[in-house]
Amino acid sequence: MLRPPPRPHRHDVLIALAGLLGGLFLWALGLHTRITAPSVPAELADAWVLLPLAATAGAELLRRSWTGWALAIGTVALVADQFTAGSLATVIMYTDLVYAAVLYGPPARARRLPAVTGLVTVAVTLALLAWFRQPQALLVGLVVGVIFFGPATTGAMLRNHREAAAAARLRAEQTALLAEMDRAQAVTDERARMARELHDLVAGHLSAIAIHSTAALSLDDEVTSRRALGVIRENSVAGLAEMRRLIEVLRAEDADTPSVAPTLDGLGALVEQARANGLDVRRFTPPPPDPPPPAPVGLAAYRIVQESLTNALKHGAPGPVDAVLGRTEGALTVRVVSPLGAEAGPPPRVPGSGAGLVGMRERAELLGGSFSAGPVGGAGPGGERRWEVRAVLPLGEAPGGPRGTVSGQADDDLGDTRER
């Protein structure tokens, strides 16, 4: 059962009304496409021409919704018009039906109809040439092409342009969506980078301040308290200076972060500061100076050593700490080992959130390297357990390269160790 056609578009109504009124005007003036109509009495020729005209005008109401039915009705009306005196309005409206069938019809019909009308035009032209054997038959073939092939080709061209424009709009929307996703990801990555930098800048100094302030409050020795207060002041001043440097980088529009970021040349001062804070760094091996590593690799190595020493100060047991850097097969290796202490030992001197291990792991991943942190096998001097932080940073990969594997225990799996 056929569904009733939808309400005609107002443009289709105007086209049908204009075609019908134009045909009636031509009929009233007695203007026809043929002088006589075969098999039709002359007195009825003028009246019969109105039936194909009305049918074609009615088909125009369906030109946008039921394109197939509209074209079928128009074709029958055009054939019927050939047995009357003929109306130019009927022919013009039929060309519009062919055009609309290609423009608004299904994609398969839009692809087939230009080819079919082209074949019909060629076939009619050749048949007329064979029948009349006169060059004037080419003019009739040209008229057939104008009625059939021309509108179909025009509709196909306009449909292709519309589809190309729709595809371009879709690509533009997708590009805008991808750009927004990239922007959001860039903001997220920048916030994560700032969080890592802020943590690395502040954590070490504040940990030393907390530890020495605790010692100053718990001891009545004036010399020890003064020494602790001196360490607190040094760390406060250094922390404020680094915070000021970071704020200047964030405020400056043309600031280049690597230009103010620490390098491996500052590891010596970092180790000395750790010793001043009370950490027993017995062994420190800097990497070979030549050739210098890329700036991102140097910054990552510096921050990993800094965070490892901070963790050793906050959570490690008293004892020697080793910090060794070296080159192996195109990579920079960082290894920091500190005493872990007994499993049932005292709680950490300063509470930790676990963000340090996360930040070190992220720095290694961004460079395509590997990272591990956890207790090492065997026992150190005196039988205490040892905590090892190890990172391998490729020298040939820039930030944003392929992500490397991350080995070692996750933060949640280190239940037998203290939070670092």
Tab-separated table of C-alpha atoms in Angstrom:
chain	number	residue	atom	x	y	z
A	1	MET	CA	0.000	0.000	0.000
A	2	LEU	CA	1.398	3.308	-1.116
A	3	ARG	CA	1.768	6.021	1.435
A	4	PRO	CA	0.204	9.371	0.535
A	5	PRO	CA	2.786	11.797	-0.822
A	6	PRO	CA	4.035	14.434	1.575
A	7	ARG	CA	2.924	18.000	1.314
A	8	PRO	CA	4.459	19.578	-1.807
A	9	HIS	CA	7.223	22.066	-1.330
A	10	ARG	CA	6.130	25.643	-1.896
A	11	HIS	CA	8.641	26.025	-4.713
A	12	ASP	CA	7.168	22.965	-6.430
A	13	VAL	CA	3.697	24.480	-6.126
A	14	LEU	CA	4.916	27.711	-7.705
A	15	ILE	CA	6.606	25.814	-10.554
A	16	ALA	CA	3.469	23.755	-11.245
A	17	LEU	CA	1.242	26.826	-11.118
A	18	ALA	CA	3.543	28.810	-13.393
A	19	GLY	CA	3.714	25.944	-15.897
A	20	LEU	CA	-0.022	25.455	-15.904
A	21	LEU	CA	-0.789	29.157	-16.286
A	22	GLY	CA	1.844	29.481	-19.004
A	23	GLY	CA	0.340	26.547	-20.907
A	24	LEU	CA	-3.133	27.996	-20.608
A	25	PHE	CA	-1.851	31.334	-21.884
A	26	LEU	CA	-0.251	29.651	-24.911
A	27	TRP	CA	-3.432	27.654	-25.508
A	28	ALA	CA	-5.552	30.806	-25.342
A	29	LEU	CA	-3.304	32.435	-27.941
A	30	GLY	CA	-3.483	29.333	-30.132
A	31	LEU	CA	0.295	28.736	-29.997
A	32	HIS	CA	1.206	25.049	-30.357
A	33	THR	CA	4.302	23.046	-31.161
A	34	ARG	CA	2.515	21.301	-34.061
A	35	ILE	CA	0.164	22.618	-36.704
A	36	THR	CA	-2.005	19.481	-36.821
A	37	ALA	CA	-2.300	16.448	-34.568
A	38	PRO	CA	-2.446	13.028	-36.246
A	39	SER	CA	-5.521	10.908	-35.680
A	40	VAL	CA	-7.250	13.775	-33.881
A	41	PRO	CA	-9.948	15.950	-35.464
A	42	ALA	CA	-8.850	19.522	-35.922
A	43	GLU	CA	-11.721	20.849	-33.828
A	44	LEU	CA	-10.580	18.751	-30.825
A	45	ALA	CA	-6.808	19.272	-31.165
A	46	ASP	CA	-6.781	22.450	-29.156
A	47	ALA	CA	-8.810	20.970	-26.276
A	48	TRP	CA	-6.851	17.697	-25.999
A	49	VAL	CA	-3.604	19.564	-25.427
A	50	LEU	CA	-4.802	20.586	-21.976
A	51	LEU	CA	-4.819	17.014	-20.633
A	52	PRO	CA	-1.009	16.402	-20.934
A	53	LEU	CA	-0.497	19.951	-19.691
A	54	ALA	CA	-2.531	19.321	-16.509
A	55	ALA	CA	-0.900	15.907	-15.941
A	56	THR	CA	2.594	17.397	-16.250
A	57	ALA	CA	1.697	20.259	-13.921
A	58	GLY	CA	0.385	17.716	-11.384
A	59	ALA	CA	3.624	15.746	-11.703
A	60	GLU	CA	5.538	18.913	-10.820
A	61	LEU	CA	3.968	18.753	-7.364
A	62	LEU	CA	5.793	15.428	-6.843
A	63	ARG	CA	9.124	16.461	-8.361
A	64	ARG	CA	10.897	16.620	-4.996
A	65	SER	CA	9.132	13.889	-2.952
A	66	TRP	CA	8.195	11.112	-5.421
A	67	THR	CA	10.698	11.692	-8.207
A	68	GLY	CA	10.124	8.306	-9.865
A	69	TRP	CA	6.352	8.692	-10.102
A	70	ALA	CA	6.686	12.277	-11.225
A	71	LEU	CA	9.026	11.284	-14.061
A	72	ALA	CA	6.783	8.394	-15.094
A	73	ILE	CA	3.681	10.592	-15.178
A	74	GLY	CA	5.578	13.278	-17.065
A	75	THR	CA	6.856	10.776	-19.638
A	76	VAL	CA	3.344	9.451	-20.319
A	77	ALA	CA	2.043	13.020	-20.581
A	78	LEU	CA	4.846	13.954	-23.003
A	79	VAL	CA	4.055	10.972	-25.227
A	80	ALA	CA	0.352	11.866	-25.120
A	81	ASP	CA	1.233	15.443	-25.999
A	82	GLN	CA	2.685	14.228	-29.288
A	83	PHE	CA	-0.792	13.135	-30.399
A	84	THR	CA	-2.217	16.603	-29.814
A	85	ALA	CA	-1.345	19.996	-31.157
A	86	GLY	CA	1.413	20.115	-28.550
A	87	SER	CA	2.254	22.604	-25.822
A	88	LEU	CA	5.628	24.159	-25.216
A	89	ALA	CA	4.799	24.448	-21.499
A	90	THR	CA	4.416	20.656	-21.257
A	91	VAL	CA	7.846	20.121	-22.805
A	92	ILE	CA	9.507	22.677	-20.532
A	93	MET	CA	7.924	21.185	-17.412
A	94	TYR	CA	9.043	17.713	-18.499
A	95	THR	CA	12.654	18.879	-18.743
A	96	ASP	CA	12.310	20.098	-15.170
A	97	LEU	CA	11.004	16.664	-14.112
A	98	VAL	CA	14.059	14.966	-15.645
A	99	TYR	CA	16.308	17.488	-13.884
A	100	ALA	CA	14.539	16.951	-10.518
A	101	ALA	CA	14.642	13.141	-10.874
A	102	VAL	CA	18.447	13.280	-11.021
A	103	LEU	CA	18.874	16.005	-8.411
A	104	TYR	CA	16.463	14.714	-5.746
A	105	GLY	CA	16.160	11.035	-6.640
A	106	PRO	CA	18.049	8.046	-5.201
A	107	PRO	CA	21.788	7.862	-5.928
A	108	ALA	CA	21.398	4.850	-8.225
A	109	ARG	CA	18.854	6.667	-10.413
A	110	ALA	CA	21.005	9.771	-10.414
A	111	ARG	CA	23.884	7.718	-11.819
A	112	ARG	CA	21.841	5.822	-14.398
A	113	LEU	CA	19.524	8.497	-15.784
A	114	PRO	CA	22.170	10.655	-17.563
A	115	ALA	CA	23.543	7.571	-19.267
A	116	VAL	CA	20.060	6.357	-20.263
A	117	THR	CA	19.006	9.738	-21.644
A	118	GLY	CA	22.277	9.993	-23.557
A	119	LEU	CA	21.685	6.605	-25.158
A	120	VAL	CA	18.087	7.574	-25.986
A	121	THR	CA	19.288	10.779	-27.645
A	122	VAL	CA	21.864	8.958	-29.758
A	123	ALA	CA	19.429	6.179	-30.662
A	124	VAL	CA	16.670	8.606	-31.735
A	125	THR	CA	19.107	10.678	-33.780
A	126	LEU	CA	20.487	7.634	-35.609
A	127	ALA	CA	16.982	6.268	-36.199
A	128	LEU	CA	15.796	9.546	-37.684
A	129	LEU	CA	18.846	9.744	-39.918
A	130	ALA	CA	18.236	6.217	-41.141
A	131	TRP	CA	14.545	6.895	-41.713
A	132	PHE	CA	14.612	10.302	-43.377
A	133	ARG	CA	18.155	10.195	-44.787
A	134	GLN	CA	18.293	13.968	-44.420
A	135	PRO	CA	20.750	16.117	-42.418
A	136	GLN	CA	17.788	17.943	-40.898
A	137	ALA	CA	17.231	14.864	-38.749
A	138	LEU	CA	20.201	16.002	-36.654
A	139	LEU	CA	18.160	19.021	-35.565
A	140	VAL	CA	15.439	16.735	-34.247
A	141	GLY	CA	18.110	14.732	-32.390
A	142	LEU	CA	19.398	17.977	-30.913
A	143	VAL	CA	15.918	18.828	-29.638
A	144	VAL	CA	15.638	15.350	-28.095
A	145	GLY	CA	19.007	15.890	-26.393
A	146	VAL	CA	17.844	19.239	-25.022
A	147	ILE	CA	14.700	17.659	-23.615
A	148	PHE	CA	16.252	14.485	-22.145
A	149	PHE	CA	20.055	14.506	-21.911
A	150	GLY	CA	20.568	18.187	-21.100
A	151	PRO	CA	18.421	18.336	-17.933
A	152	ALA	CA	19.745	14.961	-16.699
A	153	THR	CA	23.347	16.102	-17.117
A	154	THR	CA	22.638	19.446	-15.454
A	155	GLY	CA	20.985	17.724	-12.505
A	156	ALA	CA	23.911	15.303	-12.155
A	157	MET	CA	26.424	18.158	-12.167
A	158	LEU	CA	24.513	20.121	-9.535
A	159	ARG	CA	24.076	17.002	-7.407
A	160	ASN	CA	27.805	16.303	-7.555
A	161	HIS	CA	28.526	19.873	-6.490
A	162	ARG	CA	26.102	19.571	-3.581
A	163	GLU	CA	27.589	16.267	-2.460
A	164	ALA	CA	31.098	17.724	-2.720
A	165	ALA	CA	30.014	20.733	-0.661
A	166	ALA	CA	28.416	18.458	1.962
A	167	ALA	CA	31.579	16.358	2.109
A	168	ALA	CA	33.658	19.518	2.491
A	169	ARG	CA	31.420	20.710	5.337
A	170	LEU	CA	31.712	17.306	7.010
A	171	ARG	CA	35.493	17.387	6.675
A	172	ALA	CA	35.524	20.905	8.089
A	173	GLU	CA	33.404	19.818	11.059
A	174	GLN	CA	35.650	16.802	11.623
A	175	THR	CA	38.729	18.997	11.371
A	176	ALA	CA	37.250	21.421	13.886
A	177	LEU	CA	36.397	18.527	16.191
A	178	LEU	CA	39.908	17.106	15.896
A	179	ALA	CA	41.369	20.552	16.496
A	180	GLU	CA	39.252	20.919	19.635
A	181	MET	CA	40.328	17.465	20.803
A	182	ASP	CA	43.967	18.347	20.120
A	183	ARG	CA	43.537	21.597	22.027
A	184	ALA	CA	41.974	19.813	24.979
A	185	GLN	CA	44.720	17.183	24.902
A	186	ALA	CA	47.376	19.898	24.702
A	187	VAL	CA	45.843	21.645	27.711
A	188	THR	CA	45.767	18.366	29.627
A	189	ASP	CA	49.359	17.567	28.714
A	190	GLU	CA	50.495	21.055	29.674
A	191	ARG	CA	48.720	20.833	33.013
A	192	ALA	CA	50.359	17.458	33.658
A	193	ARG	CA	53.765	18.888	32.707
A	194	MET	CA	53.269	21.881	34.994
A	195	ALA	CA	52.181	19.560	37.802
A	196	ARG	CA	55.347	17.493	37.372
A	197	GLU	CA	57.565	20.562	37.304
A	198	LEU	CA	55.849	22.112	40.321
A	199	HIS	CA	56.109	18.887	42.284
A	200	ASP	CA	59.794	18.477	41.457
A	201	LEU	CA	60.539	22.096	42.309
A	202	VAL	CA	58.777	22.185	45.655
A	203	ALA	CA	58.813	18.640	47.016
A	204	GLY	CA	62.523	18.431	47.833
A	205	HIS	CA	62.746	21.781	49.564
A	206	LEU	CA	59.543	21.354	51.542
A	207	SER	CA	60.547	17.843	52.599
A	208	ALA	CA	63.850	19.144	53.958
A	209	ILE	CA	62.035	21.977	55.711
A	210	ALA	CA	59.552	19.572	57.298
A	211	ILE	CA	62.249	17.154	58.462
A	212	HIS	CA	64.537	19.788	59.952
A	213	SER	CA	61.682	21.722	61.533
A	214	THR	CA	60.632	18.496	63.241
A	215	ALA	CA	64.186	18.018	64.493
A	216	ALA	CA	64.353	21.613	65.717
A	217	LEU	CA	61.112	21.215	67.649
A	218	SER	CA	61.966	17.850	69.174
A	219	LEU	CA	65.516	18.634	70.360
A	220	ASP	CA	66.565	21.075	73.048
A	221	ASP	CA	70.129	21.362	71.737
A	222	GLU	CA	70.666	24.950	70.646
A	223	VAL	CA	73.432	24.056	68.157
A	224	THR	CA	71.298	21.412	66.471
A	225	SER	CA	68.316	23.726	66.353
A	226	ARG	CA	70.343	26.530	64.802
A	227	ARG	CA	71.772	24.138	62.219
A	228	ALA	CA	68.256	22.909	61.413
A	229	LEU	CA	66.992	26.463	61.115
A	230	GLY	CA	69.858	27.264	58.746
A	231	VAL	CA	68.922	24.337	56.525
A	232	ILE	CA	65.282	25.441	56.646
A	233	ARG	CA	66.213	28.940	55.555
A	234	GLU	CA	68.425	27.702	52.709
A	235	ASN	CA	65.698	25.455	51.386
A	236	SER	CA	63.092	28.182	51.741
A	237	VAL	CA	65.192	30.654	49.774
A	238	ALA	CA	66.057	28.072	47.105
A	239	GLY	CA	62.431	26.976	46.807
A	240	LEU	CA	61.238	30.552	46.452
A	241	ALA	CA	63.862	31.240	43.772
A	242	GLU	CA	62.817	28.213	41.751
A	243	MET	CA	59.152	29.059	42.135
A	244	ARG	CA	59.860	32.615	40.987
A	245	ARG	CA	61.724	31.267	37.943
A	246	LEU	CA	58.819	28.976	37.071
A	247	ILE	CA	56.290	31.803	37.424
A	248	GLU	CA	58.400	34.017	35.131
A	249	VAL	CA	58.399	31.268	32.514
A	250	LEU	CA	54.610	30.935	32.740
A	251	ARG	CA	54.053	34.684	32.486
A	252	ALA	CA	56.467	35.340	29.622
A	253	GLU	CA	54.853	34.930	26.202
A	254	ASP	CA	58.102	34.132	24.394
A	255	ALA	CA	59.810	32.207	27.185
A	256	ASP	CA	61.572	28.999	26.246
A	257	THR	CA	61.306	26.480	29.061
A	258	PRO	CA	64.482	24.490	28.270
A	259	SER	CA	66.552	27.691	28.540
A	260	VAL	CA	65.761	28.027	32.245
A	261	ALA	CA	65.373	24.329	33.011
A	262	PRO	CA	68.153	22.619	34.954
A	263	THR	CA	70.672	20.430	33.136
A	264	LEU	CA	72.954	17.576	34.095
A	265	ASP	CA	75.649	20.114	34.918
A	266	GLY	CA	73.643	21.011	38.005
A	267	LEU	CA	73.630	17.485	39.431
A	268	GLY	CA	76.711	18.214	41.525
A	269	ALA	CA	75.009	21.126	43.254
A	270	LEU	CA	71.874	19.006	43.685
A	271	VAL	CA	73.848	16.253	45.402
A	272	GLU	CA	75.597	18.766	47.658
A	273	GLN	CA	72.240	20.234	48.622
A	274	ALA	CA	70.969	16.725	49.448
A	275	ARG	CA	74.002	16.168	51.649
A	276	ALA	CA	73.385	19.488	53.386
A	277	ASN	CA	69.816	18.360	54.049
A	278	GLY	CA	71.155	15.323	55.860
A	279	LEU	CA	71.236	12.670	53.137
A	280	ASP	CA	74.335	10.452	53.121
A	281	VAL	CA	75.212	10.434	49.405
A	282	ARG	CA	78.355	8.314	49.430
A	283	ARG	CA	78.645	7.586	45.714
A	284	PHE	CA	77.814	9.980	42.913
A	285	THR	CA	78.831	9.251	39.310
A	286	PRO	CA	77.824	11.922	36.767
A	287	PRO	CA	77.385	10.961	33.110
A	288	PRO	CA	80.150	11.546	30.545
A	289	PRO	CA	80.120	15.239	29.552
A	290	ASP	CA	80.653	14.627	25.819
A	291	PRO	CA	78.569	14.526	23.818
A	292	PRO	CA	75.882	16.289	25.855
A	293	PRO	CA	72.456	14.629	25.794
A	294	PRO	CA	69.410	16.349	24.254
A	295	ALA	CA	67.815	18.942	26.506
A	296	PRO	CA	64.639	16.886	27.196
A	297	VAL	CA	66.732	13.871	28.178
A	298	GLY	CA	68.955	15.957	30.446
A	299	LEU	CA	65.947	17.563	32.137
A	300	ALA	CA	64.261	14.193	32.679
A	301	ALA	CA	67.449	12.678	34.149
A	302	TYR	CA	67.914	15.658	36.472
A	303	ARG	CA	64.323	15.486	37.720
A	304	ILE	CA	64.499	11.717	38.252
A	305	VAL	CA	67.667	12.067	40.347
A	306	GLN	CA	66.116	14.992	42.240
A	307	GLU	CA	62.922	13.108	43.041
A	308	SER	CA	64.844	9.948	43.977
A	309	LEU	CA	67.006	11.865	46.451
A	310	THR	CA	63.915	13.565	47.861
A	311	ASN	CA	62.212	10.185	48.344
A	312	ALA	CA	65.337	8.821	50.007
A	313	LEU	CA	65.316	11.769	52.392
A	314	LYS	CA	61.598	11.427	53.163
A	315	HIS	CA	61.152	7.657	53.314
A	316	GLY	CA	64.565	5.989	53.360
A	317	ALA	CA	66.362	4.551	56.336
A	318	PRO	CA	69.684	6.043	57.453
A	319	GLY	CA	72.532	4.812	55.307
A	320	PRO	CA	74.544	5.454	52.148
A	321	VAL	CA	72.841	6.503	48.932
A	322	ASP	CA	74.273	5.851	45.461
A	323	ALA	CA	73.437	7.961	42.390
A	324	VAL	CA	75.002	6.659	39.184
A	325	LEU	CA	74.460	7.956	35.633
A	326	GLY	CA	75.995	6.510	32.495
A	327	ARG	CA	75.585	5.786	28.778
A	328	THR	CA	74.765	2.379	27.340
A	329	GLU	CA	73.918	1.661	23.684
A	330	GLY	CA	72.548	5.071	22.763
A	331	ALA	CA	70.696	5.632	26.029
A	332	LEU	CA	71.276	7.491	29.263
A	333	THR	CA	70.816	5.319	32.343
A	334	VAL	CA	69.914	6.701	35.761
A	335	ARG	CA	70.229	4.537	38.871
A	336	VAL	CA	69.627	5.722	42.427
A	337	VAL	CA	69.823	3.202	45.306
A	338	SER	CA	68.950	4.044	48.913
A	339	PRO	CA	68.350	2.090	52.125
A	340	LEU	CA	64.763	0.940	52.514
A	341	GLY	CA	64.851	-0.150	56.117
A	342	ALA	CA	62.873	-2.873	57.829
A	343	GLU	CA	59.354	-3.712	56.672
A	344	ALA	CA	57.919	-2.933	60.093
A	345	GLY	CA	60.052	0.150	60.610
A	346	PRO	CA	58.944	3.613	61.674
A	347	PRO	CA	56.545	5.588	59.469
A	348	PRO	CA	57.895	8.041	56.886
A	349	ARG	CA	59.287	11.241	58.244
A	350	VAL	CA	57.179	13.204	55.744
A	351	PRO	CA	53.862	11.934	54.283
A	352	GLY	CA	53.933	11.143	50.587
A	353	SER	CA	51.261	10.979	47.906
A	354	GLY	CA	52.948	8.694	45.388
A	355	ALA	CA	53.063	11.491	42.798
A	356	GLY	CA	56.841	11.276	42.625
A	357	LEU	CA	56.887	7.781	41.124
A	358	VAL	CA	54.102	8.742	38.713
A	359	GLY	CA	56.011	11.813	37.542
A	360	MET	CA	59.260	9.884	37.029
A	361	ARG	CA	57.446	7.179	35.102
A	362	GLU	CA	55.716	9.770	32.888
A	363	ARG	CA	59.018	11.479	32.113
A	364	ALA	CA	60.545	8.186	30.999
A	365	GLU	CA	57.471	7.262	28.921
A	366	LEU	CA	57.401	10.597	27.105
A	367	LEU	CA	60.962	9.968	25.913
A	368	GLY	CA	60.233	6.394	24.841
A	369	GLY	CA	62.291	4.938	27.676
A	370	SER	CA	61.730	2.524	30.540
A	371	PHE	CA	61.354	3.033	34.262
A	372	SER	CA	61.367	0.733	37.284
A	373	ALA	CA	61.242	1.336	40.999
A	374	GLY	CA	61.152	-1.149	43.825
A	375	PRO	CA	63.147	-3.242	46.275
A	376	VAL	CA	66.208	-4.928	44.804
A	377	GLY	CA	67.295	-8.466	45.542
A	378	GLY	CA	69.828	-9.162	48.240
A	379	ALA	CA	70.736	-7.069	51.235
A	380	GLY	CA	72.979	-4.112	51.579
A	381	PRO	CA	75.640	-3.396	54.175
A	382	GLY	CA	74.321	-4.320	57.581
A	383	GLY	CA	71.493	-6.420	56.158
A	384	GLU	CA	69.097	-3.540	55.369
A	385	ARG	CA	66.893	-3.672	52.300
A	386	ARG	CA	67.623	-1.416	49.344
A	387	TRP	CA	65.289	0.624	47.147
A	388	GLU	CA	66.357	1.102	43.549
A	389	VAL	CA	65.122	3.608	41.023
A	390	ARG	CA	66.273	2.863	37.481
A	391	ALA	CA	65.477	4.729	34.278
A	392	VAL	CA	66.725	4.228	30.728
A	393	LEU	CA	66.264	7.313	28.537
A	394	PRO	CA	66.960	6.973	24.783
A	395	LEU	CA	69.199	9.707	23.412
A	396	GLY	CA	67.712	9.647	19.932
A	397	GLU	CA	64.010	10.183	20.730
A	398	ALA	CA	62.428	13.546	21.287
A	399	PRO	CA	59.428	14.110	23.499
A	400	GLY	CA	56.260	12.868	21.866
A	401	GLY	CA	58.018	9.906	20.239
A	402	PRO	CA	56.930	6.317	20.594
A	403	ARG	CA	56.043	5.382	24.078
A	404	GLY	CA	58.305	2.865	25.633
A	405	THR	CA	57.676	0.050	28.012
A	406	VAL	CA	57.512	0.678	31.701
A	407	SER	CA	58.716	-2.048	33.971
A	408	GLY	CA	58.736	-2.411	37.671
A	409	GLN	CA	56.028	-2.333	40.257
A	410	ALA	CA	53.110	0.041	40.074
A	411	ASP	CA	52.450	2.338	42.982
A	412	ASP	CA	49.543	0.220	44.129
A	413	ASP	CA	51.604	-2.976	44.116
A	414	LEU	CA	54.233	-1.752	46.568
A	415	GLY	CA	52.340	-2.772	49.619
A	416	ASP	CA	55.437	-4.098	51.352
A	417	THR	CA	57.265	-0.765	51.028
A	418	ARG	CA	56.654	2.700	52.288
A	419	GLU	CA	54.901	5.220	50.050
A	420	ARG	CA	57.476	7.070	48.024
